[in-house]
Amino acid sequence: MPEEPDIELSFRGGRLVSALPIALFIAWAIFQSGILGIGDTTGLVAGMLTGLIVGLLFVRGDWKDYADVVFAGMTRRVAATAVVAWLWAGMFAETIQVGGFVDGLVWAATVLNVGPGLFPAVTFLLAALLATGIGTGYGTAIAFTSLVFPAGLLLGANPVLLFGAILSGAVFGDNLAPVSDTTIVSAVTQDADIGGVVASRVKYAVVAATLAIAAYLVAGFGIPGVWGGMPHVDVAGEVSASVSPWGLVHLLDIAVVIALAVRGRHIIEAVSWGLLLAAAFNVALGAANLVDVSVGSMLLFSAPQNGLTQAVEALPLLGAVVETVPAGQVGVGGSVYSGAAGFFPLIVLTLLLVAGAEVMRAGGGFDAIQELVIDRVATTVRRAETTMVVGTALVNATVTINTAAEIAIAPYVATLGKRFNINGYRRANILDANTSALGYIFPWGGGLLAGYGAMQGLVGGEATPWFTAEMLVNPASVFPYVFHGWFLVAVFLFAAWTGYGREYVSDRTSEEVSRV
């Protein structure tokens, strides 16, 4: 059956009015997350829905055409690919965390017994490792701020520098992990495969990370700890007694996912192998009582009390827990469930944003912006790439939830890049660098606020009774010390201007670019 021709829309006020749904969404996101400080993805869904409804009012002709364009956008392959990849990535990330991976990294960070000067650099490396494995910088910021940050303070590390190192590690993983939401979005929106994107951006990430490590070493030994009178605690002994190193075994399944993705295997296949291996490790470690998997099982069935439930509850179910609960508390949980469900709001937002981009395409908005930019600014490849870097930086500086900002600016990057025949890998790397970095740099950024929220939870906590409100790091003071984020932005400005790493469409075969 032949494909239906693309529908063209006409708007009152001209072609640029077709950008109104996305423009209203960006304004909503700035108000919600930047001004009010509400990092709620479901709230952004409401903002995009409002934008699409307002856009409808400016359409000339039959509103049915507008509705058809919205449906066409939501059924685009780019949206479906991101949705599927997120579901698999979410299950994998949650499953390795259930298996004690975070505990393993915390154990490693403390028993190495490094001094306060070296601790920020080591923390950056371990946070980068965690973020690369689980694919979520926000989760890394929360986990390391909750567990590693207080240990570093007790060792005498500078608190602002240490918090910056944690955020830098989150940036590294968000940018490079094949299961990261920003990596997935940057790849699928630029018609590139995820494995190829990861392989092609290593050279940028390593340069920025090397400079960041050097900076943390210099600053760690040059900037003294701020607070005196800290309680004397045997950090290595305390932590090694409370956490297990066995979760580090999940480095193997993380390596499997990365290796398969880089070799060009389908992202579902790569993550599925990692998920199966992680589940097997969890079952084995739990059976040997090396990791307390029961604290967060892979599958949890909370069922009402009856004879059948009690019989099932007694069965040895590998990796699963059945518990009897009152009728009002029944449900399904565990890492497989929560890992997938955690992405549901982002999935809905992505579908709506892709629909908004399709409205903009059908209404000629992209053509109008392209003509304006190319005629006045992006007259060469160098200027075009510089415009992409600066444009993504501006959007990410205002829309503080990085994935939402990336989805909003992605069509512009694709349109401008294709005009100059820039390869999808290169476009994806430019798009993702600022998206990964700036959300953890500015005081209103979602990643920074996630870590700060975890830090507030340390005040008067059972494990940290010595931590007071005066010890909280001011979010406005940490942005100079997110070294990896700043260096990553600088690397891509340098690459855009000098041509370092630049690839054109002809530099890769169609088969390489079309793998997903």
Short mmCIF file of C-alpha atoms in Angstrom, two decimals:
data_model
loop_
_atom_site.label_atom_id
_atom_site.label_comp_id
_atom_site.label_asym_id
_atom_site.label_seq_id
_atom_site.Cartn_x
_atom_site.Cartn_y
_atom_site.Cartn_z
CA MET A 1 0.00 0.00 0.00
CA PRO A 2 1.60 3.32 -1.02
CA GLU A 3 2.42 5.85 1.70
CA GLU A 4 0.12 8.81 2.08
CA PRO A 5 1.67 12.10 0.94
CA ASP A 6 2.82 14.52 3.65
CA ILE A 7 0.14 17.02 4.63
CA GLU A 8 1.01 20.71 4.33
CA LEU A 9 -0.48 23.20 6.80
CA SER A 10 -1.10 26.94 6.50
CA PHE A 11 -1.11 29.18 9.58
CA ARG A 12 -2.48 32.63 10.24
CA GLY A 13 0.57 34.85 10.60
CA GLY A 14 2.88 32.86 8.34
CA ARG A 15 5.17 29.87 8.49
CA LEU A 16 6.88 30.76 11.77
CA VAL A 17 3.55 30.48 13.61
CA SER A 18 3.80 26.71 13.08
CA ALA A 19 6.53 26.82 15.75
CA LEU A 20 4.00 28.11 18.29
CA PRO A 21 3.30 24.72 19.99
CA ILE A 22 6.98 24.08 20.70
CA ALA A 23 7.63 27.75 21.56
CA LEU A 24 4.82 27.67 24.13
CA PHE A 25 6.20 24.42 25.52
CA ILE A 26 9.66 25.97 25.95
CA ALA A 27 8.11 28.99 27.70
CA TRP A 28 6.12 26.63 29.95
CA ALA A 29 9.26 24.62 30.74
CA ILE A 30 11.22 27.77 31.61
CA PHE A 31 8.44 28.93 33.93
CA GLN A 32 7.88 25.54 35.54
CA SER A 33 11.42 24.30 35.97
CA GLY A 34 13.54 27.45 35.76
CA ILE A 35 11.41 29.97 37.70
CA LEU A 36 9.29 27.78 39.96
CA GLY A 37 11.88 25.00 40.32
CA ILE A 38 9.38 22.20 39.64
CA GLY A 39 11.15 19.29 37.94
CA ASP A 40 8.01 17.35 37.06
CA THR A 41 7.97 15.69 33.64
CA THR A 42 4.22 15.11 33.83
CA GLY A 43 3.79 18.87 34.24
CA LEU A 44 5.72 19.35 31.00
CA VAL A 45 3.30 16.94 29.31
CA ALA A 46 0.50 19.33 30.23
CA GLY A 47 2.55 22.18 28.77
CA MET A 48 3.02 20.46 25.42
CA LEU A 49 -0.65 19.48 25.26
CA THR A 50 -1.56 23.12 25.82
CA GLY A 51 0.83 24.18 23.06
CA LEU A 52 -0.71 21.76 20.55
CA ILE A 53 -4.22 22.96 21.40
CA VAL A 54 -3.25 26.64 21.02
CA GLY A 55 -1.55 25.89 17.70
CA LEU A 56 -4.79 24.46 16.39
CA LEU A 57 -6.46 27.86 16.74
CA PHE A 58 -4.10 29.44 14.19
CA VAL A 59 -4.57 26.87 11.41
CA ARG A 60 -6.13 28.00 8.15
CA GLY A 61 -8.56 25.52 6.64
CA ASP A 62 -9.69 22.14 7.93
CA TRP A 63 -8.62 21.35 11.49
CA LYS A 64 -8.69 17.68 10.56
CA ASP A 65 -5.44 18.18 8.63
CA TYR A 66 -3.78 19.52 11.79
CA ALA A 67 -5.04 16.52 13.77
CA ASP A 68 -3.72 14.14 11.10
CA VAL A 69 -0.30 15.80 11.27
CA VAL A 70 -0.25 15.37 15.06
CA PHE A 71 -1.02 11.66 14.67
CA ALA A 72 1.57 11.32 11.91
CA GLY A 73 4.23 12.84 14.15
CA MET A 74 3.42 10.56 17.07
CA THR A 75 3.75 7.47 14.87
CA ARG A 76 7.15 8.45 13.44
CA ARG A 77 9.84 5.79 13.80
CA VAL A 78 12.05 8.21 15.72
CA ALA A 79 9.47 8.34 18.52
CA ALA A 80 8.87 4.59 18.58
CA THR A 81 12.60 3.86 18.66
CA ALA A 82 13.18 6.16 21.63
CA VAL A 83 10.24 4.64 23.51
CA VAL A 84 11.42 1.06 23.07
CA ALA A 85 15.03 1.90 23.93
CA TRP A 86 13.99 3.69 27.12
CA LEU A 87 11.87 0.78 28.33
CA TRP A 88 14.76 -1.67 27.96
CA ALA A 89 17.33 0.76 29.38
CA GLY A 90 15.13 1.49 32.40
CA MET A 91 14.76 -2.19 33.28
CA PHE A 92 18.51 -2.76 32.96
CA ALA A 93 19.47 0.27 35.07
CA GLU A 94 17.10 -0.62 37.90
CA THR A 95 18.15 -4.28 37.89
CA ILE A 96 21.88 -3.60 38.36
CA GLN A 97 21.05 -1.16 41.14
CA VAL A 98 18.96 -3.84 42.87
CA GLY A 99 22.04 -6.05 42.60
CA GLY A 100 24.12 -3.70 44.75
CA PHE A 101 26.10 -1.90 42.02
CA VAL A 102 25.93 1.44 43.83
CA ASP A 103 27.05 -0.19 47.09
CA GLY A 104 29.97 -1.72 45.24
CA LEU A 105 31.12 1.67 43.96
CA VAL A 106 30.69 3.28 47.38
CA TRP A 107 32.75 0.47 48.90
CA ALA A 108 35.49 1.03 46.30
CA ALA A 109 35.48 4.81 46.85
CA THR A 110 36.12 4.45 50.57
CA VAL A 111 38.30 1.37 51.07
CA LEU A 112 40.85 2.72 48.60
CA ASN A 113 41.65 5.01 51.52
CA VAL A 114 42.58 8.00 49.37
CA GLY A 115 43.22 11.34 51.03
CA PRO A 116 41.00 14.43 50.83
CA GLY A 117 43.02 15.89 47.95
CA LEU A 118 42.61 12.84 45.73
CA PHE A 119 39.04 12.02 46.74
CA PRO A 120 37.24 14.43 44.31
CA ALA A 121 39.12 12.98 41.30
CA VAL A 122 38.35 9.40 42.40
CA THR A 123 34.72 10.35 43.01
CA PHE A 124 34.47 11.77 39.49
CA LEU A 125 35.78 8.54 37.98
CA LEU A 126 33.47 6.29 40.01
CA ALA A 127 30.43 8.51 39.42
CA ALA A 128 31.22 8.47 35.70
CA LEU A 129 31.39 4.67 35.85
CA LEU A 130 28.01 4.44 37.59
CA ALA A 131 26.33 6.90 35.21
CA THR A 132 27.73 5.06 32.18
CA GLY A 133 26.37 1.79 33.53
CA ILE A 134 22.89 2.86 34.57
CA GLY A 135 22.41 5.58 31.96
CA THR A 136 20.96 8.20 34.30
CA GLY A 137 22.91 11.19 35.49
CA TYR A 138 20.07 12.23 37.79
CA GLY A 139 20.17 8.84 39.51
CA THR A 140 23.94 9.07 39.83
CA ALA A 141 23.75 12.55 41.35
CA ILE A 142 21.23 11.33 43.92
CA ALA A 143 23.04 8.08 44.78
CA PHE A 144 26.54 9.55 45.11
CA THR A 145 25.39 12.64 46.99
CA SER A 146 23.53 10.43 49.45
CA LEU A 147 26.32 7.89 49.96
CA VAL A 148 29.74 9.16 48.82
CA PHE A 149 29.41 12.88 49.58
CA PRO A 150 29.23 12.47 53.40
CA ALA A 151 32.13 10.00 53.32
CA GLY A 152 34.23 12.57 51.44
CA LEU A 153 33.41 15.27 53.97
CA LEU A 154 34.53 13.05 56.83
CA LEU A 155 37.81 12.51 55.01
CA GLY A 156 38.25 16.30 54.77
CA ALA A 157 37.49 16.89 51.06
CA ASN A 158 36.23 20.29 49.98
CA PRO A 159 32.41 20.01 49.84
CA VAL A 160 31.81 22.31 46.86
CA LEU A 161 34.54 20.63 44.84
CA LEU A 162 33.26 17.18 45.81
CA PHE A 163 29.69 17.99 44.76
CA GLY A 164 31.04 19.33 41.45
CA ALA A 165 32.94 16.06 40.91
CA ILE A 166 29.73 14.05 41.44
CA LEU A 167 27.86 16.20 38.93
CA SER A 168 30.74 15.88 36.46
CA GLY A 169 30.54 12.11 36.66
CA ALA A 170 26.81 12.35 35.97
CA VAL A 171 27.55 14.46 32.88
CA PHE A 172 30.06 11.89 31.59
CA GLY A 173 27.59 9.00 31.83
CA ASP A 174 24.64 10.94 30.44
CA ASN A 175 26.76 11.82 27.43
CA LEU A 176 28.39 8.45 26.76
CA ALA A 177 26.15 5.66 28.08
CA PRO A 178 24.34 3.71 25.33
CA VAL A 179 21.34 3.33 27.67
CA SER A 180 21.20 7.05 28.54
CA ASP A 181 17.99 8.83 27.53
CA THR A 182 19.98 11.72 26.05
CA THR A 183 22.17 9.33 24.03
CA ILE A 184 19.10 7.57 22.67
CA VAL A 185 17.33 10.82 21.74
CA SER A 186 20.42 12.32 20.10
CA ALA A 187 20.90 9.20 17.99
CA VAL A 188 17.36 8.53 16.81
CA THR A 189 16.54 12.18 16.07
CA GLN A 190 19.62 12.48 13.85
CA ASP A 191 19.07 9.22 11.92
CA ALA A 192 22.09 7.52 13.48
CA ASP A 193 22.48 4.21 15.29
CA ILE A 194 23.10 4.26 19.03
CA GLY A 195 26.23 2.09 18.99
CA GLY A 196 27.83 4.18 16.27
CA VAL A 197 27.04 7.38 18.16
CA VAL A 198 28.64 6.05 21.35
CA ALA A 199 31.76 4.94 19.49
CA SER A 200 32.08 8.24 17.64
CA ARG A 201 31.82 10.44 20.74
CA VAL A 202 34.43 8.64 22.83
CA LYS A 203 37.18 10.90 21.46
CA TYR A 204 35.36 14.01 22.69
CA ALA A 205 34.39 12.55 26.08
CA VAL A 206 37.90 11.27 26.81
CA VAL A 207 39.52 14.64 26.04
CA ALA A 208 37.07 16.44 28.34
CA ALA A 209 37.40 13.77 31.06
CA THR A 210 41.21 13.89 30.98
CA LEU A 211 41.15 17.65 31.44
CA ALA A 212 38.55 17.27 34.22
CA ILE A 213 40.67 14.73 36.12
CA ALA A 214 43.67 17.05 35.93
CA ALA A 215 41.53 19.94 37.17
CA TYR A 216 40.18 17.91 40.10
CA LEU A 217 43.68 16.85 41.07
CA VAL A 218 44.95 20.43 41.02
CA ALA A 219 41.90 21.80 42.82
CA GLY A 220 41.73 18.88 45.27
CA PHE A 221 45.23 19.53 46.56
CA GLY A 222 44.99 23.30 46.18
CA ILE A 223 41.60 24.08 47.75
CA PRO A 224 41.35 23.20 51.46
CA GLY A 225 38.30 21.70 53.12
CA VAL A 226 35.93 24.42 54.32
CA TRP A 227 34.64 23.07 57.61
CA GLY A 228 36.57 22.33 60.73
CA GLY A 229 35.47 20.31 63.71
CA MET A 230 34.25 17.34 61.68
CA PRO A 231 33.69 14.20 63.75
CA HIS A 232 36.50 11.68 63.67
CA VAL A 233 35.16 8.57 61.97
CA ASP A 234 36.94 5.58 60.45
CA VAL A 235 35.26 6.06 57.07
CA ALA A 236 36.75 3.01 55.39
CA GLY A 237 35.84 0.79 58.31
CA GLU A 238 32.32 2.20 58.69
CA VAL A 239 31.44 1.95 55.02
CA SER A 240 33.06 -1.41 54.34
CA ALA A 241 31.02 -2.82 57.21
CA SER A 242 27.71 -1.49 55.83
CA VAL A 243 28.01 -2.12 52.08
CA SER A 244 29.11 -5.04 49.94
CA PRO A 245 31.72 -5.06 47.17
CA TRP A 246 29.96 -7.87 45.33
CA GLY A 247 27.80 -5.48 43.33
CA LEU A 248 30.91 -4.63 41.31
CA VAL A 249 30.30 -7.86 39.40
CA HIS A 250 27.78 -5.85 37.37
CA LEU A 251 30.70 -4.17 35.65
CA LEU A 252 30.65 -7.28 33.46
CA ASP A 253 27.07 -6.86 32.23
CA ILE A 254 27.65 -3.14 31.70
CA ALA A 255 30.68 -4.01 29.56
CA VAL A 256 28.57 -6.49 27.57
CA VAL A 257 25.95 -3.83 26.76
CA ILE A 258 28.53 -1.25 25.72
CA ALA A 259 30.55 -3.73 23.65
CA LEU A 260 27.52 -5.08 21.79
CA ALA A 261 26.13 -1.59 21.15
CA VAL A 262 29.44 -0.30 19.81
CA ARG A 263 29.76 -3.36 17.56
CA GLY A 264 26.46 -2.39 15.94
CA ARG A 265 24.08 -4.87 17.52
CA HIS A 266 20.50 -3.70 17.92
CA ILE A 267 20.03 -1.74 21.16
CA ILE A 268 17.26 -4.12 22.28
CA GLU A 269 19.56 -7.09 21.74
CA ALA A 270 22.49 -5.43 23.51
CA VAL A 271 20.47 -4.37 26.55
CA SER A 272 18.60 -7.68 26.72
CA TRP A 273 21.87 -9.60 27.03
CA GLY A 274 22.99 -7.22 29.76
CA LEU A 275 19.64 -7.54 31.53
CA LEU A 276 19.74 -11.34 31.45
CA LEU A 277 23.29 -11.39 32.77
CA ALA A 278 22.43 -8.86 35.51
CA ALA A 279 19.40 -10.92 36.55
CA ALA A 280 21.54 -14.07 36.72
CA PHE A 281 24.11 -12.30 38.89
CA ASN A 282 21.36 -10.99 41.18
CA VAL A 283 19.87 -14.45 41.66
CA ALA A 284 23.30 -15.97 42.35
CA LEU A 285 24.41 -13.21 44.74
CA GLY A 286 21.08 -13.27 46.55
CA ALA A 287 21.15 -17.05 46.91
CA ALA A 288 24.65 -16.84 48.39
CA ASN A 289 23.57 -14.00 50.73
CA LEU A 290 26.29 -11.78 49.26
CA VAL A 291 23.82 -9.07 48.21
CA ASP A 292 20.46 -8.37 49.84
CA VAL A 293 18.38 -8.49 46.66
CA SER A 294 15.20 -8.81 48.73
CA VAL A 295 15.49 -5.12 49.63
CA GLY A 296 14.56 -4.28 46.05
CA SER A 297 13.59 -7.41 44.18
CA MET A 298 13.55 -7.67 40.41
CA LEU A 299 9.87 -8.61 40.51
CA LEU A 300 7.55 -7.92 43.41
CA PHE A 301 3.93 -9.10 43.50
CA SER A 302 1.95 -7.62 46.37
CA ALA A 303 -1.21 -9.74 46.44
CA PRO A 304 -4.26 -9.86 48.73
CA GLN A 305 -4.25 -12.40 51.50
CA ASN A 306 -5.83 -15.72 50.58
CA GLY A 307 -4.93 -19.39 50.53
CA LEU A 308 -3.61 -19.40 46.98
CA THR A 309 -1.40 -16.34 47.57
CA GLN A 310 0.07 -17.88 50.69
CA ALA A 311 0.86 -21.08 48.80
CA VAL A 312 2.63 -19.14 46.02
CA GLU A 313 4.44 -17.02 48.59
CA ALA A 314 6.18 -20.12 49.91
CA LEU A 315 7.57 -21.09 46.47
CA PRO A 316 11.24 -20.31 45.72
CA LEU A 317 10.79 -17.89 42.80
CA LEU A 318 14.13 -16.86 41.30
CA GLY A 319 14.54 -13.08 41.39
CA ALA A 320 10.90 -12.54 42.37
CA VAL A 321 9.07 -11.95 45.61
CA VAL A 322 5.39 -12.61 46.35
CA GLU A 323 4.04 -10.98 49.47
CA THR A 324 0.58 -10.82 51.01
CA VAL A 325 -0.73 -7.36 51.79
CA PRO A 326 -4.06 -5.74 52.69
CA ALA A 327 -6.47 -5.34 49.78
CA GLY A 328 -5.76 -1.62 49.42
CA GLN A 329 -2.01 -2.14 48.88
CA VAL A 330 -1.96 -4.70 46.07
CA GLY A 331 0.18 -4.11 43.02
CA VAL A 332 3.28 -5.03 41.04
CA GLY A 333 6.77 -3.69 41.66
CA GLY A 334 10.45 -4.54 41.43
CA SER A 335 13.21 -3.34 39.13
CA VAL A 336 11.72 -4.73 35.90
CA TYR A 337 8.43 -2.94 36.58
CA SER A 338 9.73 0.32 38.06
CA GLY A 339 12.54 0.60 35.51
CA ALA A 340 10.05 0.63 32.65
CA ALA A 341 7.32 2.59 34.44
CA GLY A 342 9.75 5.32 35.41
CA PHE A 343 9.97 6.39 31.77
CA PHE A 344 6.22 6.56 31.12
CA PRO A 345 5.90 10.36 31.60
CA LEU A 346 8.96 10.97 29.42
CA ILE A 347 7.56 8.65 26.74
CA VAL A 348 4.30 10.62 26.57
CA LEU A 349 6.21 13.90 26.47
CA THR A 350 8.41 12.62 23.65
CA LEU A 351 5.42 11.58 21.54
CA LEU A 352 3.86 15.02 21.97
CA LEU A 353 7.09 16.87 21.21
CA VAL A 354 7.65 14.85 18.04
CA ALA A 355 4.07 15.72 17.08
CA GLY A 356 4.88 19.39 17.64
CA ALA A 357 7.96 19.08 15.45
CA GLU A 358 5.82 17.49 12.73
CA VAL A 359 3.39 20.42 12.91
CA MET A 360 6.34 22.75 12.49
CA ARG A 361 7.57 20.81 9.47
CA ALA A 362 4.14 20.68 7.84
CA GLY A 363 3.63 24.40 8.43
CA GLY A 364 6.98 25.40 6.93
CA GLY A 365 8.49 26.59 10.20
CA PHE A 366 11.72 24.66 9.78
CA ASP A 367 12.12 25.94 6.24
CA ALA A 368 11.62 29.53 7.42
CA ILE A 369 14.16 29.19 10.25
CA GLN A 370 16.64 27.45 7.97
CA GLU A 371 16.40 30.20 5.37
CA LEU A 372 16.82 32.86 8.05
CA VAL A 373 19.79 31.19 9.73
CA ILE A 374 21.59 30.15 6.55
CA ASP A 375 21.17 33.52 4.88
CA ARG A 376 22.36 35.55 7.88
CA VAL A 377 24.44 33.34 10.19
CA ALA A 378 25.24 29.77 9.15
CA THR A 379 26.79 30.57 5.80
CA THR A 380 29.58 27.96 6.13
CA VAL A 381 29.94 24.53 7.72
CA ARG A 382 32.03 26.02 10.52
CA ARG A 383 29.39 28.62 11.30
CA ALA A 384 26.60 26.07 10.97
CA GLU A 385 28.18 23.79 13.59
CA THR A 386 28.96 26.73 15.85
CA THR A 387 25.31 27.79 15.55
CA MET A 388 24.25 24.25 16.55
CA VAL A 389 26.50 24.33 19.63
CA VAL A 390 25.34 27.80 20.71
CA GLY A 391 21.68 27.03 19.93
CA THR A 392 21.63 23.83 21.96
CA ALA A 393 23.40 25.65 24.79
CA LEU A 394 20.78 28.41 24.88
CA VAL A 395 17.86 25.97 24.93
CA ASN A 396 19.47 23.81 27.60
CA ALA A 397 20.27 26.87 29.70
CA THR A 398 16.56 27.71 29.82
CA VAL A 399 14.77 24.33 29.69
CA THR A 400 16.29 22.71 32.75
CA ILE A 401 15.13 19.11 32.15
CA ASN A 402 17.82 18.07 29.70
CA THR A 403 15.94 15.41 27.71
CA ALA A 404 13.03 17.76 27.09
CA ALA A 405 15.41 20.46 25.88
CA GLU A 406 17.17 17.98 23.60
CA ILE A 407 13.94 16.81 21.98
CA ALA A 408 12.83 20.40 21.45
CA ILE A 409 16.03 21.51 19.65
CA ALA A 410 16.75 18.22 17.82
CA PRO A 411 14.71 19.00 14.65
CA TYR A 412 16.57 22.30 14.22
CA VAL A 413 19.95 20.54 14.50
CA ALA A 414 18.83 17.88 11.99
CA THR A 415 17.52 20.43 9.50
CA LEU A 416 20.60 22.65 9.64
CA GLY A 417 23.03 19.71 9.63
CA LYS A 418 21.43 18.05 6.62
CA ARG A 419 21.59 21.34 4.73
CA PHE A 420 25.39 21.20 5.00
CA ASN A 421 25.57 17.39 4.57
CA ILE A 422 26.88 16.88 8.12
CA ASN A 423 26.82 13.24 9.20
CA GLY A 424 24.19 12.04 11.68
CA TYR A 425 26.85 10.92 14.15
CA ARG A 426 28.39 14.38 14.22
CA ARG A 427 25.00 16.06 14.61
CA ALA A 428 24.06 13.69 17.43
CA ASN A 429 27.30 14.41 19.26
CA ILE A 430 26.87 18.18 19.01
CA LEU A 431 23.27 17.86 20.19
CA ASP A 432 24.08 15.67 23.19
CA ALA A 433 27.15 17.47 24.54
CA ASN A 434 25.40 20.61 25.75
CA THR A 435 22.29 18.65 26.73
CA SER A 436 24.36 16.42 29.01
CA ALA A 437 26.53 19.20 30.41
CA LEU A 438 24.42 22.25 31.10
CA GLY A 439 21.66 20.51 33.06
CA TYR A 440 24.24 19.83 35.77
CA ILE A 441 26.02 23.19 35.68
CA PHE A 442 23.48 25.95 36.18
CA PRO A 443 21.91 26.32 39.66
CA TRP A 444 18.44 25.77 38.21
CA GLY A 445 19.44 22.66 36.25
CA GLY A 446 17.46 19.50 36.88
CA GLY A 447 20.51 17.31 37.50
CA LEU A 448 22.06 19.73 39.99
CA LEU A 449 18.77 20.14 41.84
CA ALA A 450 18.36 16.35 42.01
CA GLY A 451 21.71 16.05 43.76
CA TYR A 452 20.97 19.03 46.00
CA GLY A 453 17.67 17.46 47.03
CA ALA A 454 19.55 14.32 48.09
CA MET A 455 21.98 16.50 50.04
CA GLN A 456 19.12 18.13 51.93
CA GLY A 457 18.05 14.64 52.96
CA LEU A 458 21.37 14.21 54.78
CA VAL A 459 20.48 16.87 57.35
CA GLY A 460 19.73 15.09 60.63
CA GLY A 461 19.63 11.70 58.91
CA GLU A 462 20.10 8.49 60.87
CA ALA A 463 23.35 7.72 59.07
CA THR A 464 24.55 11.35 59.14
CA PRO A 465 23.45 12.87 62.48
CA TRP A 466 26.46 15.21 62.34
CA PHE A 467 25.36 16.78 59.02
CA THR A 468 23.72 20.16 59.64
CA ALA A 469 21.92 22.65 57.41
CA GLU A 470 25.02 24.89 57.50
CA MET A 471 26.92 22.17 55.61
CA LEU A 472 24.65 22.28 52.56
CA VAL A 473 26.41 23.38 49.39
CA ASN A 474 24.84 26.45 47.80
CA PRO A 475 23.74 25.41 44.27
CA ALA A 476 24.95 28.77 42.95
CA SER A 477 28.49 28.10 44.19
CA VAL A 478 29.11 24.74 42.52
CA PHE A 479 28.80 25.64 38.82
CA PRO A 480 32.50 26.61 38.32
CA TYR A 481 33.56 23.18 39.60
CA VAL A 482 31.55 20.95 37.25
CA PHE A 483 34.75 20.64 35.26
CA HIS A 484 33.75 17.86 32.89
CA GLY A 485 30.63 19.75 31.84
CA TRP A 486 32.54 22.91 31.01
CA PHE A 487 35.32 21.06 29.22
CA LEU A 488 32.78 19.08 27.16
CA VAL A 489 31.14 22.31 25.94
CA ALA A 490 34.57 23.78 25.21
CA VAL A 491 35.67 20.67 23.29
CA PHE A 492 32.67 20.95 20.96
CA LEU A 493 33.14 24.68 20.41
CA PHE A 494 36.74 23.87 19.47
CA ALA A 495 35.59 20.98 17.25
CA ALA A 496 33.01 23.14 15.48
CA TRP A 497 35.48 25.89 14.75
CA THR A 498 38.49 23.73 13.78
CA GLY A 499 36.69 20.77 12.18
CA TYR A 500 38.09 18.25 14.69
CA GLY A 501 36.12 14.99 14.25
CA ARG A 502 33.85 16.44 11.55
CA GLU A 503 32.17 13.86 9.32
CA TYR A 504 29.98 14.27 6.28
CA VAL A 505 27.27 11.89 5.12
CA SER A 506 29.61 10.42 2.51
CA ASP A 507 32.08 9.44 5.24
CA ARG A 508 29.80 6.60 6.44
CA THR A 509 27.84 4.00 4.50
CA SER A 510 24.05 4.03 4.61
CA GLU A 511 24.03 0.68 6.43
CA GLU A 512 26.11 2.12 9.26
CA VAL A 513 23.87 5.12 9.65
CA SER A 514 20.61 3.18 9.45
CA ARG A 515 21.34 0.71 12.26
CA VAL A 516 19.19 1.50 15.30
#
